[in-house]
Amino acid sequence: MVAVALIIVLVIVVVGLIALSSSIRVVQQFEHGIVFRFGQVQRNGQLRPGAVRTPGLTVIVPIAERMQKVSRQTITMGVPGQDGITQDNVSVRVDAVVYFRVIDPVKAIVNVHNYGYAISQVAQTSLRSVIGQADMQELLGEREKINVRLRAIIDEITEGPWGILIERVEIKDVSLPEGMKRSMARQAEAERERRARIITADGEFQASKRLAAAAEIMSQDPAALQLRLLQTVVEVSAEKNSTLVMPLPVEILRFFERAAGGAAGHSGDGGESRLDLGERLARAEAELAKAAERPSTLESAEDVPPVIGLDEPKRGEPEVAAPQDEQRRGIGGGAREAPEEQPPR
């Protein structure tokens, strides 16, 4: 009798331990437990008390209750690439990624079967719809706007009925046809070439103005031309690997000029010429200093500062009268007077 009693007690203890182990559940911090009592989680249209168990140690009634755990973590799901035609008839392939989490575990379990697969299908169809409503430039340059629109479409379907919040939707890649890529590359190359040519032309325009100003100033004193020639000879001979041949010295040209009467013409108004040259040098240096202080822009040829004695006044602006000495010498912007012809000897 004692042995039978011990066996009965042992069986009762084992059954109790099995029942206790099956009734004790542990809910993780990132989970919520949904308890179904005889298959029901709601009663009379309302959530049954104790249907949702918070994280920690919990106990359920064996056989009568069953608990299903739902993760509350943010889930990252990739959307496979979808082929579509944009609003401007360009074939593209777009893939995206969706970030979502469960905010109502009862709806996520009761109202939809396998909510992860359902969200994947909704994201794919919504992505194809957004592709058809946008153009190629918007897909490439305004992705933030596309992301917001796509998130609003998916969240409207999932948040209310399924209890799932779409936190963020990001477009990962937009694949274009090879022909479209080549066309865009040619367009970018043509735009770069256009800008390079405009910058080069503006630089040549400014350089021509400076060279014209230098020639105008150096023409007032023949010694300046000779000094410039000697400076060029020094620069060319600096490498010591070239031979410079000067067949006709500059002094011979000066001799023929003096023989033709050029020297007599300059001796008559030498002081006045030197005075005019000094004034012109001062004015040119002042203009160059002002131009150096201005910011360098190559947007338009009108930004180039004017050169004294070369630029004509714009239309509609009063023309400043040049001094009598400059008008007589052809420096103040007017036409240069032709030199008097020397009588043949």
mmCIF file with all atom_site columns, C-alpha atoms in Angstrom, residues 56 75 109 116 128 136 187 191 205 250 278 294 302 320 329-330:
data_model
loop_
_atom_site.group_PDB
_atom_site.id
_atom_site.type_symbol
_atom_site.label_atom_id
_atom_site.label_alt_id
_atom_site.label_comp_id
_atom_site.label_asym_id
_atom_site.label_entity_id
_atom_site.label_seq_id
_atom_site.pdbx_PDB_ins_code
_atom_site.Cartn_x
_atom_site.Cartn_y
_atom_site.Cartn_z
_atom_site.occupancy
_atom_site.B_iso_or_equiv
_atom_site.pdbx_formal_charge
_atom_site.auth_seq_id
_atom_site.auth_comp_id
_atom_site.auth_asym_id
_atom_site.auth_atom_id
_atom_site.pdbx_PDB_model_num
ATOM 1  C CA . GLY A 1 56  ? 8.145  39.892  -17.870 1.00 0.00 ? 56  GLY A CA 1
ATOM 2  C CA . ILE A 1 75  ? 11.637 45.857  -38.891 1.00 0.00 ? 75  ILE A CA 1
ATOM 3  C CA . ILE A 1 109 ? -2.337 39.189  -35.329 1.00 0.00 ? 109 ILE A CA 1
ATOM 4  C CA . GLY A 1 116 ? 5.292  41.131  -43.078 1.00 0.00 ? 116 GLY A CA 1
ATOM 5  C CA . ARG A 1 128 ? 4.880  50.933  -59.164 1.00 0.00 ? 128 ARG A CA 1
ATOM 6  C CA . MET A 1 136 ? 12.458 60.880  -64.543 1.00 0.00 ? 136 MET A CA 1
ATOM 7  C CA . GLN A 1 187 ? 24.048 66.459  -72.418 1.00 0.00 ? 187 GLN A CA 1
ATOM 8  C CA . GLU A 1 191 ? 26.924 71.795  -71.044 1.00 0.00 ? 191 GLU A CA 1
ATOM 9  C CA . PHE A 1 205 ? 38.018 89.605  -74.343 1.00 0.00 ? 205 PHE A CA 1
ATOM 10 C CA . VAL A 1 250 ? 66.268 98.502  -83.575 1.00 0.00 ? 250 VAL A CA 1
ATOM 11 C CA . GLY A 1 278 ? 52.564 110.761 -67.368 1.00 0.00 ? 278 GLY A CA 1
ATOM 12 C CA . ARG A 1 294 ? 36.566 94.292  -57.951 1.00 0.00 ? 294 ARG A CA 1
ATOM 13 C CA . GLU A 1 302 ? 29.794 93.762  -69.704 1.00 0.00 ? 302 GLU A CA 1
ATOM 14 C CA . VAL A 1 320 ? 32.655 113.343 -71.450 1.00 0.00 ? 320 VAL A CA 1
ATOM 15 C CA . ARG A 1 329 ? 46.723 113.916 -80.008 1.00 0.00 ? 329 ARG A CA 1
ATOM 16 C CA . GLY A 1 330 ? 43.826 111.465 -80.548 1.00 0.00 ? 330 GLY A CA 1
#
